[in-house]
Amino acid sequence: SQQGEEDPQALSIQEGENATMNCSYKTSINNLQWYRQNSGRGLVHLILIRSNEREKHSGRLRVTLDTSKKSSSLLITASRAADTASYFCATDIFQGAQKLVFGQGTRLTINP
Amino acid sequence: NAGVTQTPKFQVLKTGQSMTLQCAQDMNHNSMYWYRQDPGMGLRLIYYSASEGTTDKGEVPNGYNVSRLNKREFSLRLESAAPSQTSVYFCASSQAPGGYGYTFGSGTRLTVV
C-alpha cells in the first residue's frame, strides 16, 4: 500500500477561493515534500517541511505537518486558474536507503 | 539552466524490442532517480543512484537496468519491452539522497504494442 495518500483525489473550486489538500502517511519521515504537476509535464518541487517543523509558508502556499497524526496539509490561498494541476505529497523516508515515496496525487481544478 | 533533460520525449516500441532512455542533469547533483507514472498509481521508483558509481533497485525494478555513466548522466534500459511497461518515465536528480527537493525532467511517454 502507498506510504502517502492524498485526500481528496479531486477538488474543483472557484477562482479566488482557498484550496486545501491533505496527505497521510504510515511510517516515520525525515521530511515531507509537495510537488505540482501540470498536465503532460514533469513534477515541480513546491515546498519541503522537515519532521521537526510544524508549519511552513511560501508565497500563497502554506504547509502544515502533524507527525503525531502522520498527516500534512497544503493550503493554496486566493487560487488562480494557473494553479490547476495535480499536487503530490512525497515522504522522505529511510528504507535501507534514503528514498522519496510519492502519493497518488490530488487533481485540482480552478474554475474561472 | 536546462536542469534535467530526458530523451526521447515519445517512443513506441514493439513487444520484445529494447531501448535506452537517456537522462542528463547540469546542476552538479549527486543523486539521480528513475520513476514511472501510471494512472492512479502515482510515481513509483524504478532505480536510483545515490552517488556516482552506485545504483540500487527501487520499488519496481523488474525488466529494467540502469547505468550511471558519470555524474551528469543516468540511463534506463529496457532489454525486452513488454506492454506492462507502457508508462510515462521521469528522471529526477537531487543534491543528496535525503533532505533535498528533487528536480524532474519533462518525461518520456513510452508505448509498448
Short mmCIF file of C-alpha atoms in Angstrom, two decimals:
data_model
loop_
_atom_site.label_atom_id
_atom_site.label_comp_id
_atom_site.label_asym_id
_atom_site.label_seq_id
_atom_site.Cartn_x
_atom_site.Cartn_y
_atom_site.Cartn_z
CA SER A 1 0.00 0.00 0.00
CA GLN A 2 1.04 3.60 -0.56
CA GLN A 3 3.17 5.36 2.05
CA GLY A 4 1.48 8.65 1.27
CA GLU A 5 -2.18 9.08 0.41
CA GLU A 6 -3.72 12.36 -0.67
CA ASP A 7 -7.27 13.41 0.05
CA PRO A 8 -9.35 14.34 -1.81
CA GLN A 9 -8.44 12.64 -5.09
CA ALA A 10 -10.03 15.52 -6.98
CA LEU A 11 -11.01 19.05 -5.98
CA SER A 12 -12.83 21.68 -8.01
CA ILE A 13 -13.20 25.26 -6.72
CA GLN A 14 -13.83 28.77 -7.98
CA GLU A 15 -11.01 31.15 -8.71
CA GLY A 16 -10.18 33.21 -5.65
CA GLU A 17 -11.19 30.51 -3.17
CA ASN A 18 -8.72 28.63 -1.00
CA ALA A 19 -7.79 25.03 -1.79
CA THR A 20 -6.79 22.52 0.88
CA MET A 21 -5.28 19.14 0.16
CA ASN A 22 -4.35 16.54 2.75
CA CYS A 23 -1.74 13.83 2.89
CA SER A 24 -1.48 10.93 5.31
CA TYR A 25 1.45 8.58 5.65
CA LYS A 26 2.35 5.45 7.55
CA THR A 27 5.99 5.41 8.63
CA SER A 28 8.38 7.88 10.26
CA ILE A 29 9.70 10.53 7.93
CA ASN A 30 12.73 12.77 7.65
CA ASN A 31 10.77 15.38 5.76
CA LEU A 32 7.67 15.74 3.61
CA GLN A 33 7.56 17.50 0.26
CA TRP A 34 4.84 18.79 -2.02
CA TYR A 35 5.07 18.82 -5.81
CA ARG A 36 2.89 20.19 -8.60
CA GLN A 37 2.42 18.56 -11.98
CA ASN A 38 0.77 20.35 -14.85
CA SER A 39 -0.85 18.13 -17.45
CA GLY A 40 1.74 16.37 -19.57
CA ARG A 41 4.68 17.90 -17.73
CA GLY A 42 7.21 16.88 -15.12
CA LEU A 43 6.82 17.46 -11.41
CA VAL A 44 7.88 20.75 -9.88
CA HIS A 45 9.07 20.95 -6.28
CA LEU A 46 6.95 23.37 -4.23
CA ILE A 47 7.98 23.11 -0.61
CA LEU A 48 9.80 20.88 1.88
CA ILE A 49 8.89 20.66 5.55
CA ARG A 50 11.18 18.86 7.95
CA SER A 51 9.93 16.47 10.60
CA ASN A 52 10.72 18.94 13.40
CA GLU A 53 8.74 21.74 11.74
CA ARG A 54 5.01 22.27 12.13
CA GLU A 55 4.24 24.92 9.53
CA LYS A 56 5.92 26.48 6.54
CA HIS A 57 4.94 29.21 4.10
CA SER A 58 5.98 30.01 0.56
CA GLY A 59 4.06 32.77 -1.20
CA ARG A 60 0.42 31.63 -1.38
CA LEU A 61 1.31 28.18 -0.12
CA ARG A 62 1.02 27.07 3.48
CA VAL A 63 2.04 23.59 4.56
CA THR A 64 1.42 22.05 7.95
CA LEU A 65 2.83 18.85 9.36
CA ASP A 66 1.49 16.84 12.30
CA THR A 67 3.87 13.96 12.95
CA SER A 68 1.71 12.61 15.78
CA LYS A 69 -1.13 12.11 13.31
CA LYS A 70 1.20 11.32 10.42
CA SER A 71 -0.50 13.89 8.25
CA SER A 72 0.20 17.06 6.30
CA SER A 73 -1.90 19.63 4.53
CA LEU A 74 -1.23 22.00 1.66
CA LEU A 75 -3.25 25.21 1.52
CA ILE A 76 -3.26 27.36 -1.58
CA THR A 77 -4.79 30.75 -0.87
CA ALA A 78 -6.54 33.01 -3.38
CA SER A 79 -6.44 30.35 -6.09
CA ARG A 80 -5.84 31.22 -9.73
CA ALA A 81 -6.62 29.39 -12.95
CA ALA A 82 -2.89 28.72 -13.32
CA ASP A 83 -3.00 26.64 -10.11
CA THR A 84 -4.95 23.96 -12.00
CA ALA A 85 -2.69 20.91 -11.75
CA SER A 86 -2.13 17.69 -9.84
CA TYR A 87 -0.48 18.01 -6.45
CA PHE A 88 1.57 15.23 -4.89
CA CYS A 89 2.92 14.76 -1.42
CA ALA A 90 6.15 12.82 -1.08
CA THR A 91 7.65 11.42 2.08
CA ASP A 92 11.40 11.26 2.58
CA ILE A 93 11.95 8.01 4.41
CA PHE A 94 14.76 5.59 5.17
CA GLN A 95 14.09 2.05 3.90
CA GLY A 96 17.55 0.54 3.53
CA ALA A 97 18.45 3.82 1.86
CA GLN A 98 17.03 7.32 1.74
CA LYS A 99 14.02 7.42 -0.60
CA LEU A 100 11.26 9.76 -1.66
CA VAL A 101 7.90 7.98 -1.87
CA PHE A 102 5.04 9.68 -3.69
CA GLY A 103 1.33 9.54 -3.09
CA GLN A 104 -1.25 9.24 -5.85
CA GLY A 105 -1.99 12.95 -6.02
CA THR A 106 -4.91 15.36 -5.85
CA ARG A 107 -6.27 16.74 -9.11
CA LEU A 108 -7.09 20.43 -8.50
CA THR A 109 -9.27 22.34 -10.96
CA ILE A 110 -9.75 26.09 -10.60
CA ASN A 111 -12.85 27.34 -12.38
CA PRO A 112 -12.83 30.92 -13.70
CA ASN B 1 19.70 26.42 -16.98
CA ALA B 2 18.46 23.21 -18.62
CA GLY B 3 18.02 21.30 -15.35
CA VAL B 4 17.15 17.67 -16.14
CA THR B 5 16.94 16.69 -19.79
CA GLN B 6 15.30 13.47 -20.93
CA THR B 7 15.35 11.94 -24.38
CA PRO B 8 13.33 10.88 -26.23
CA LYS B 9 10.03 12.57 -25.32
CA PHE B 10 7.91 9.93 -27.05
CA GLN B 11 8.61 6.37 -28.14
CA VAL B 12 6.59 3.47 -29.49
CA LEU B 13 8.14 0.01 -29.22
CA LYS B 14 7.04 -3.41 -30.28
CA THR B 15 6.97 -6.14 -27.67
CA GLY B 16 10.45 -7.61 -27.30
CA GLN B 17 12.32 -4.58 -28.60
CA SER B 18 14.94 -2.86 -26.50
CA MET B 19 15.67 0.77 -25.91
CA THR B 20 17.55 3.14 -23.64
CA LEU B 21 16.09 6.24 -22.08
CA GLN B 22 18.64 8.95 -21.57
CA CYS B 23 18.80 11.46 -18.73
CA ALA B 24 21.29 14.23 -18.05
CA GLN B 25 21.43 16.93 -15.40
CA ASP B 26 23.56 20.04 -15.30
CA MET B 27 23.12 21.03 -11.65
CA ASN B 28 26.08 19.03 -10.29
CA HIS B 29 23.65 16.88 -8.30
CA ASN B 30 24.97 13.72 -6.71
CA SER B 31 21.79 11.63 -6.77
CA MET B 32 19.62 10.59 -9.70
CA TYR B 33 16.41 8.60 -9.99
CA TRP B 34 14.09 6.91 -12.45
CA TYR B 35 10.35 6.82 -11.77
CA ARG B 36 7.41 5.57 -13.75
CA GLN B 37 3.98 7.14 -13.57
CA ASP B 38 0.84 5.19 -14.32
CA PRO B 39 -2.76 6.42 -13.99
CA GLY B 40 -3.97 6.12 -10.41
CA MET B 41 -0.60 4.80 -9.20
CA GLY B 42 1.35 7.95 -8.50
CA LEU B 43 5.08 7.73 -9.14
CA ARG B 44 6.94 4.53 -8.42
CA LEU B 45 10.70 4.36 -8.07
CA ILE B 46 12.41 2.03 -10.54
CA TYR B 47 16.10 2.55 -9.81
CA TYR B 48 18.21 5.21 -8.20
CA SER B 49 21.82 6.26 -7.93
CA ALA B 50 22.69 7.87 -4.62
CA SER B 51 26.07 8.94 -5.95
CA GLU B 52 28.29 8.44 -8.97
CA GLY B 53 29.35 4.83 -9.20
CA THR B 54 26.40 3.38 -7.26
CA THR B 55 22.99 2.14 -8.36
CA ASP B 56 20.22 0.44 -6.40
CA LYS B 57 16.82 -1.07 -7.04
CA GLY B 58 13.69 0.80 -6.18
CA GLU B 59 10.12 -0.42 -5.83
CA VAL B 60 9.60 -1.78 -9.37
CA PRO B 61 12.99 -2.73 -10.92
CA ASN B 62 12.00 -5.88 -12.83
CA GLY B 63 12.53 -5.58 -16.57
CA TYR B 64 14.87 -2.61 -16.30
CA ASN B 65 18.57 -1.92 -15.98
CA VAL B 66 20.38 1.34 -15.33
CA SER B 67 23.80 2.85 -15.86
CA ARG B 68 25.22 5.84 -14.05
CA LEU B 69 27.58 6.82 -16.84
CA ASN B 70 29.10 9.75 -14.97
CA LYS B 71 27.91 12.35 -12.50
CA ARG B 72 25.67 14.00 -15.12
CA GLU B 73 24.08 11.04 -16.86
CA PHE B 74 21.83 8.20 -15.72
CA SER B 75 20.27 5.94 -18.34
CA LEU B 76 17.43 3.44 -18.09
CA ARG B 77 17.38 0.40 -20.37
CA LEU B 78 14.51 -1.87 -21.28
CA GLU B 79 16.05 -5.08 -22.60
CA SER B 80 12.85 -6.72 -23.86
CA ALA B 81 9.90 -4.36 -23.72
CA ALA B 82 6.51 -5.63 -22.56
CA PRO B 83 3.08 -3.95 -22.79
CA SER B 84 3.12 -3.64 -18.98
CA GLN B 85 5.99 -1.18 -19.38
CA THR B 86 3.76 1.28 -21.20
CA SER B 87 4.04 4.32 -18.97
CA VAL B 88 5.45 7.80 -18.56
CA TYR B 89 9.03 7.70 -17.31
CA PHE B 90 10.55 10.51 -15.29
CA CYS B 91 14.16 11.10 -14.42
CA ALA B 92 14.96 13.26 -11.41
CA SER B 93 18.02 14.47 -9.57
CA SER B 94 18.80 15.89 -6.14
CA GLN B 95 21.80 17.25 -4.34
CA ALA B 96 21.87 14.27 -1.98
CA PRO B 97 19.67 11.20 -1.27
CA GLY B 98 17.77 12.86 1.55
CA GLY B 99 16.77 16.27 2.76
CA TYR B 100 16.51 18.00 -0.60
CA GLY B 101 13.85 18.53 -3.20
CA TYR B 102 14.04 16.70 -6.49
CA THR B 103 14.29 18.30 -9.92
CA PHE B 104 12.36 16.38 -12.55
CA GLY B 105 12.74 16.09 -16.28
CA SER B 106 9.75 16.52 -18.57
CA GLY B 107 9.25 12.80 -19.05
CA THR B 108 9.29 10.13 -21.76
CA ARG B 109 5.95 8.74 -22.86
CA LEU B 110 6.55 5.10 -23.83
CA THR B 111 4.01 2.87 -25.51
CA VAL B 112 4.73 -0.83 -26.00
CA VAL B 113 2.46 -2.55 -28.51
#
